[in-house]
mmCIF file of C-alpha atoms in Angstrom:
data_model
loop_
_atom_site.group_PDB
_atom_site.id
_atom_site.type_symbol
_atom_site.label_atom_id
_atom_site.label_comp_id
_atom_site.label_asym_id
_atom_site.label_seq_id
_atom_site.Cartn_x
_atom_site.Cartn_y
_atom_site.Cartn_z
ATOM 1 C CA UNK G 117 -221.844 -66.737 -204.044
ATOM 2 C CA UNK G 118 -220.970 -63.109 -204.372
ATOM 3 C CA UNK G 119 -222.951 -60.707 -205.469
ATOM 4 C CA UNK G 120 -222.549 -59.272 -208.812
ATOM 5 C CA UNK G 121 -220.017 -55.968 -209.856
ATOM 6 C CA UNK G 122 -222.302 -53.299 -211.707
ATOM 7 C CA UNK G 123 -220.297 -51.728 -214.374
ATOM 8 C CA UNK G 124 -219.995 -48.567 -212.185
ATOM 9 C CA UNK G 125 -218.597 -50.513 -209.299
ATOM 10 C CA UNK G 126 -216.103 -52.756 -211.910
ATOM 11 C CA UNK G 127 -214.105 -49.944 -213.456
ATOM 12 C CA UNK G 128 -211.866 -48.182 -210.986
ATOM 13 C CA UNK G 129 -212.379 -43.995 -210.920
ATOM 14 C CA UNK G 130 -210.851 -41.838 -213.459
ATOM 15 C CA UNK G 131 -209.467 -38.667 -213.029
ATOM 16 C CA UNK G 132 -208.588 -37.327 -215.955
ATOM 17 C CA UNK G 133 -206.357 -33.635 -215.812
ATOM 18 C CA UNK G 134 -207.428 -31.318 -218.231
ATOM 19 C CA UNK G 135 -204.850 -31.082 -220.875
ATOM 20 C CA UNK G 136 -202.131 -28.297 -220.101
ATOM 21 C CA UNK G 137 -202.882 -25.177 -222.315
ATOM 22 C CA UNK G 138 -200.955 -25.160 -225.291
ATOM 23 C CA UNK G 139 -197.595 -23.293 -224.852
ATOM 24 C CA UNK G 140 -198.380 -20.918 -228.384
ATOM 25 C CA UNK G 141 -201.493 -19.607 -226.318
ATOM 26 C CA UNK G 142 -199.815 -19.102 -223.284
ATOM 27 C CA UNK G 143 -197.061 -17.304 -225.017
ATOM 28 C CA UNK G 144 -199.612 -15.198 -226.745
ATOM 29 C CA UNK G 145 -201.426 -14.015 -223.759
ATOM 30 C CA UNK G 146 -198.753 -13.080 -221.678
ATOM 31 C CA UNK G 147 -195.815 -11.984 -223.872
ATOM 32 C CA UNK G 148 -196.956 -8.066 -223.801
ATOM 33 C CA UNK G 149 -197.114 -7.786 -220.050
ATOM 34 C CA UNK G 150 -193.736 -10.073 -219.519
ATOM 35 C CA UNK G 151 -191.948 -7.537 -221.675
ATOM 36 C CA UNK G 152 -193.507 -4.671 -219.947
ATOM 37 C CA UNK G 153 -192.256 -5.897 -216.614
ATOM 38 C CA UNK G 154 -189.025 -6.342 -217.970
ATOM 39 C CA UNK G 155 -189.181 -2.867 -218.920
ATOM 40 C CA UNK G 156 -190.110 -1.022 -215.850
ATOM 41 C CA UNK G 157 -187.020 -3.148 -213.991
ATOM 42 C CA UNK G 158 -184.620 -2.259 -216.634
ATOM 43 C CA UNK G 159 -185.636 0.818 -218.360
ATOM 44 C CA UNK G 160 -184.164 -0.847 -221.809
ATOM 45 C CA UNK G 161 -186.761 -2.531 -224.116
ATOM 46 C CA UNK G 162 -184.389 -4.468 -226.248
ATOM 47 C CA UNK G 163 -182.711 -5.739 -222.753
ATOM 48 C CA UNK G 164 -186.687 -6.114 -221.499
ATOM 49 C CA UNK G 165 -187.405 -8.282 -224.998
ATOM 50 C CA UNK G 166 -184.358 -10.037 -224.481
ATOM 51 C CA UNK G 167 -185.107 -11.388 -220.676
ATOM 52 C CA UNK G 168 -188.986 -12.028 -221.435
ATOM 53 C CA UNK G 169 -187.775 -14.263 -224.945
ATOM 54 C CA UNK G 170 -185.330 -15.966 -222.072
ATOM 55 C CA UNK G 171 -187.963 -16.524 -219.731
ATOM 56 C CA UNK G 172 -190.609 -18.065 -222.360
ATOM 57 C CA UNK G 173 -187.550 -19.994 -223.647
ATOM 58 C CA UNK G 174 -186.872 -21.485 -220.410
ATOM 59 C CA UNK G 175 -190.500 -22.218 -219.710
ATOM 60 C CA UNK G 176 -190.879 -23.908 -222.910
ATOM 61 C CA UNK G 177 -188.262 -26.380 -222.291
ATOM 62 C CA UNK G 178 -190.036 -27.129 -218.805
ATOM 63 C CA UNK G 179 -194.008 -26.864 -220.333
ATOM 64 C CA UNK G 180 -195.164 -30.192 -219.410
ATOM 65 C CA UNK G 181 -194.495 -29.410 -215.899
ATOM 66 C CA UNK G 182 -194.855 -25.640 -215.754
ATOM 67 C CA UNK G 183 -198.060 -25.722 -217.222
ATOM 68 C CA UNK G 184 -199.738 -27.688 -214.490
ATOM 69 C CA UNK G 185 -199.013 -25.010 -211.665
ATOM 70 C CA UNK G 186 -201.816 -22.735 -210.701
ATOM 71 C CA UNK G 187 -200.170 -20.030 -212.339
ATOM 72 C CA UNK G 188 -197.600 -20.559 -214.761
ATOM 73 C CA UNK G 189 -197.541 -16.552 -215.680
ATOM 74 C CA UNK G 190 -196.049 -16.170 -212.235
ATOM 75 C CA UNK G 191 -193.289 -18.339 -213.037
ATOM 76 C CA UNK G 192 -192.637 -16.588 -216.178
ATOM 77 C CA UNK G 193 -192.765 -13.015 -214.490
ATOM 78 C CA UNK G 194 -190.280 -14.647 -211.814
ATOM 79 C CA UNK G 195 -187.852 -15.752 -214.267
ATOM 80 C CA UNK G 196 -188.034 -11.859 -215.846
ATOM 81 C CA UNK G 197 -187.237 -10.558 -212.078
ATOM 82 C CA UNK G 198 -184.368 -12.737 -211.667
ATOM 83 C CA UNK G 199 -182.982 -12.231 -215.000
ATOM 84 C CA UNK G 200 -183.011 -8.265 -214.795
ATOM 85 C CA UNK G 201 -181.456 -8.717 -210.882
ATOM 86 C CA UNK G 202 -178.643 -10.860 -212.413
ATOM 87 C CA UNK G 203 -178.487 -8.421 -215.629
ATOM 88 C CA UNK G 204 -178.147 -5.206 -213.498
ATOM 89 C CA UNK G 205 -175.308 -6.858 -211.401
ATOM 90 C CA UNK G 206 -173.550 -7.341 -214.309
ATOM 91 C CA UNK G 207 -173.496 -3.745 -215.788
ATOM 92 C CA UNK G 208 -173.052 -2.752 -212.209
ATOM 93 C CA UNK G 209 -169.331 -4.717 -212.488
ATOM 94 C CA UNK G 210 -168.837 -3.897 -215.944
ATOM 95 C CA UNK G 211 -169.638 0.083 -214.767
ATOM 96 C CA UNK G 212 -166.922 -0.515 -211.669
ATOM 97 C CA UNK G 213 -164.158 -2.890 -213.455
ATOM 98 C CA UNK G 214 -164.715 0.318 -216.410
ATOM 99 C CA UNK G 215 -164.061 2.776 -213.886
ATOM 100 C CA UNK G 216 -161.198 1.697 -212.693
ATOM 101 C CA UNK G 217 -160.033 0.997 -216.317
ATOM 102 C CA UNK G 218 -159.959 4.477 -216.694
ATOM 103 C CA UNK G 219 -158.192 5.285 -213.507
ATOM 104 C CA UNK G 220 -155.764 3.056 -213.545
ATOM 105 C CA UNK G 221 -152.428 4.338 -215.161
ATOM 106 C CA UNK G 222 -151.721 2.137 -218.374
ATOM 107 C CA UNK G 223 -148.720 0.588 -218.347
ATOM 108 C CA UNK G 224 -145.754 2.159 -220.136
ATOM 109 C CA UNK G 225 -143.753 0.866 -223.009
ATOM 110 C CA UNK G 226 -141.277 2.783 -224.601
ATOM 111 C CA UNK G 227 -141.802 6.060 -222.826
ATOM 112 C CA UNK G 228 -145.578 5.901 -223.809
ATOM 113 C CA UNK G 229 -149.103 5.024 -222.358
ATOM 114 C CA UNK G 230 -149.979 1.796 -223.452
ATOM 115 C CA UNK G 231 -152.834 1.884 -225.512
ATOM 116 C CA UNK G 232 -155.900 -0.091 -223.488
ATOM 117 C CA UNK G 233 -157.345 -1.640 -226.531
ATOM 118 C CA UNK G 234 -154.311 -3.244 -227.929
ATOM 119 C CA UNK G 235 -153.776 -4.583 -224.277
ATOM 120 C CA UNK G 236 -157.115 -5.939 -223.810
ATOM 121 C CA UNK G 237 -156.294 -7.391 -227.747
ATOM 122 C CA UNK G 238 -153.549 -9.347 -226.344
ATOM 123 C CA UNK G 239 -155.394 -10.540 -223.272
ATOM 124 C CA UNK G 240 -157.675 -11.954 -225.976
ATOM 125 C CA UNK G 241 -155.339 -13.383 -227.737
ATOM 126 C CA UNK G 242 -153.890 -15.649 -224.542
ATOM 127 C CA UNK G 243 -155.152 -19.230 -224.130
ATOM 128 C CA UNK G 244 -158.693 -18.706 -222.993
ATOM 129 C CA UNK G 245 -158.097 -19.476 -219.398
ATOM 130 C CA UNK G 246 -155.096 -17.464 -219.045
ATOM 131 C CA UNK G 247 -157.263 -14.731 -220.553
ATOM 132 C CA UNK G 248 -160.078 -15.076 -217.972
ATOM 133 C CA UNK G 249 -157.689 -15.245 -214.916
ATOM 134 C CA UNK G 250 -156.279 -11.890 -216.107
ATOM 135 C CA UNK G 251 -159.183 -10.210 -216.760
ATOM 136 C CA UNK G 252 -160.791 -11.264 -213.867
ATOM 137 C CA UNK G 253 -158.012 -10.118 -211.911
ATOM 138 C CA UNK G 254 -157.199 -6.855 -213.068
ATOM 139 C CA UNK G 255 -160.969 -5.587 -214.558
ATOM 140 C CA UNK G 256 -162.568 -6.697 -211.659
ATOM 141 C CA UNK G 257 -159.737 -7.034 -209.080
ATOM 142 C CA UNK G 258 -160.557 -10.582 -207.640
ATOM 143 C CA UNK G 259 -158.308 -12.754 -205.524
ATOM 144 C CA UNK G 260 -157.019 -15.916 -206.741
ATOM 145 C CA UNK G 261 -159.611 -17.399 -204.707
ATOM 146 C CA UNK G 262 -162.534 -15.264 -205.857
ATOM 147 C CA UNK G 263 -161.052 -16.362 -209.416
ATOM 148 C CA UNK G 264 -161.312 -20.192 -208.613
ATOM 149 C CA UNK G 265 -164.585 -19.948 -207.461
ATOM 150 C CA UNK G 266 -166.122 -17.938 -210.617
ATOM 151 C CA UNK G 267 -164.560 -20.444 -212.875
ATOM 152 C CA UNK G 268 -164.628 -23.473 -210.331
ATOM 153 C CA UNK G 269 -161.153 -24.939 -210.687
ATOM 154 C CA UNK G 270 -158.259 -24.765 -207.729
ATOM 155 C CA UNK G 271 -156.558 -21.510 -206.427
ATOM 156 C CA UNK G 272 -153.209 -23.538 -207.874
ATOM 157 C CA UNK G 273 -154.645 -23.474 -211.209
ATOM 158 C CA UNK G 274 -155.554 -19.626 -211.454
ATOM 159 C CA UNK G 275 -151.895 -18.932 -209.850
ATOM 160 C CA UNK G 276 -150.531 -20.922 -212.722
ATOM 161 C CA UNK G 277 -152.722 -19.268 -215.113
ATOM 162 C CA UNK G 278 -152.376 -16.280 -214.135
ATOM 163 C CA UNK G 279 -148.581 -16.543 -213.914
ATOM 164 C CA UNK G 280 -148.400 -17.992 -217.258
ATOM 165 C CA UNK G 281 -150.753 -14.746 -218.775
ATOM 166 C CA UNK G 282 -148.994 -12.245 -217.309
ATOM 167 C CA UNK G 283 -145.664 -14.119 -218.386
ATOM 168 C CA UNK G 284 -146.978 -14.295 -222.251
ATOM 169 C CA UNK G 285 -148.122 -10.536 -221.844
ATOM 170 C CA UNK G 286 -144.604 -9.089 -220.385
ATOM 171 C CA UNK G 287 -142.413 -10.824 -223.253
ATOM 172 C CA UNK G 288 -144.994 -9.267 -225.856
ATOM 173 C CA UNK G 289 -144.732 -6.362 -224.376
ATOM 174 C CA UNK G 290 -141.143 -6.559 -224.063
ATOM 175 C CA UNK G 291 -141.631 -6.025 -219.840
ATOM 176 C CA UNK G 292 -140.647 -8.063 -216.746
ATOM 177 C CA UNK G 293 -143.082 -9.185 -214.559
ATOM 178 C CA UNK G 294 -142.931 -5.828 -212.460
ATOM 179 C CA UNK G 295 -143.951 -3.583 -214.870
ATOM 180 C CA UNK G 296 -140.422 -2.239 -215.397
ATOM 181 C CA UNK G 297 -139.234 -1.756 -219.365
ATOM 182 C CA UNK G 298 -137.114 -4.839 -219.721
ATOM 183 C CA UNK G 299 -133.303 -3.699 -220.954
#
């Protein structure tokens, strides 16, 4: 006969994980310092709120899991670093693709300088993709190669695109596709 369990021996081990902290006090605690990070990599405190609300946003969604690392503040302040790396590469391009904006000669219609705003108005006004192939082209002087990659689609596609904006843009614009003043 076999010996009997003691109720010690009959219920396997627990191990019970403390309960995550709650997201509100987390949030709480940290937000301050997030923001202040955000700050000294950007030198903009609406850009620094803006990446820290990101950040909290994104860990919110992933709590559950994020809370159960050793140090989900790190995570947070990661998120903050990568967002202000990402957001200073953009004004960087937005800085270069507005440089040469300005140095570029607008095209001429009638005898006069284009005006850049009523171009870029147009642009807008093509079918989205035919929009982004052009600007992507000519603000920030991409290949069509560099342009299928950004918006993942075939180098075919942004030549047809493009083709088609520029098309659209020269008959508005009463132009050939050269530039030239069509007669």
């Amino acid at each position: 006969m076999l010996p009997a369990m003691t109720s010690a021996e009959a219920e396997p081990p627990t191990t019970t994980e403390p309960a995550p902290e709650p997201f509100e006090d987390f949030y709480v605690r940290e937000y301050g310092a997030v923001v202040a990070l955000g700050l000294a990599l950007t030198g903009d405190r609406g850009l620094a709120e803006e990446l820290a609300q990101d950040a909290f946003l994104a860990a919110h969604r992933r709590w559950e899991r994020i809370a159960r690392y050793d140090a989900p503040g790190a995570w947070v302040r990661r998120a903050v670093v990568n967002r202000s790396r990402s957001a200073w590469r953009r004004r960087s391009r937005e800085a270069r693709a507005l440089e040469r904006l300005v140095r570029a000669e607008p095209p001429v219609v009638d005898g006069e300088g284009l005006d850049p705003e009523r171009f870029w108005a147009l642009v807008r006004m093509l079918p989205a993709r035919q929009a982004q192939c052009v600007a992507l082209h000519y603000l920030d002087d991409l290949s069509t190669a560099e342009i299928a990659s950004v918006l993942g689609c075939s180098e075919a596609t942004v030549r047809v695109h493009l083709h088609r904006g520029r098309a659209a843009l020269a008959q508005v614009l009463s132009l050939d596709l050269d530039g030239e003043q069509a007669s």
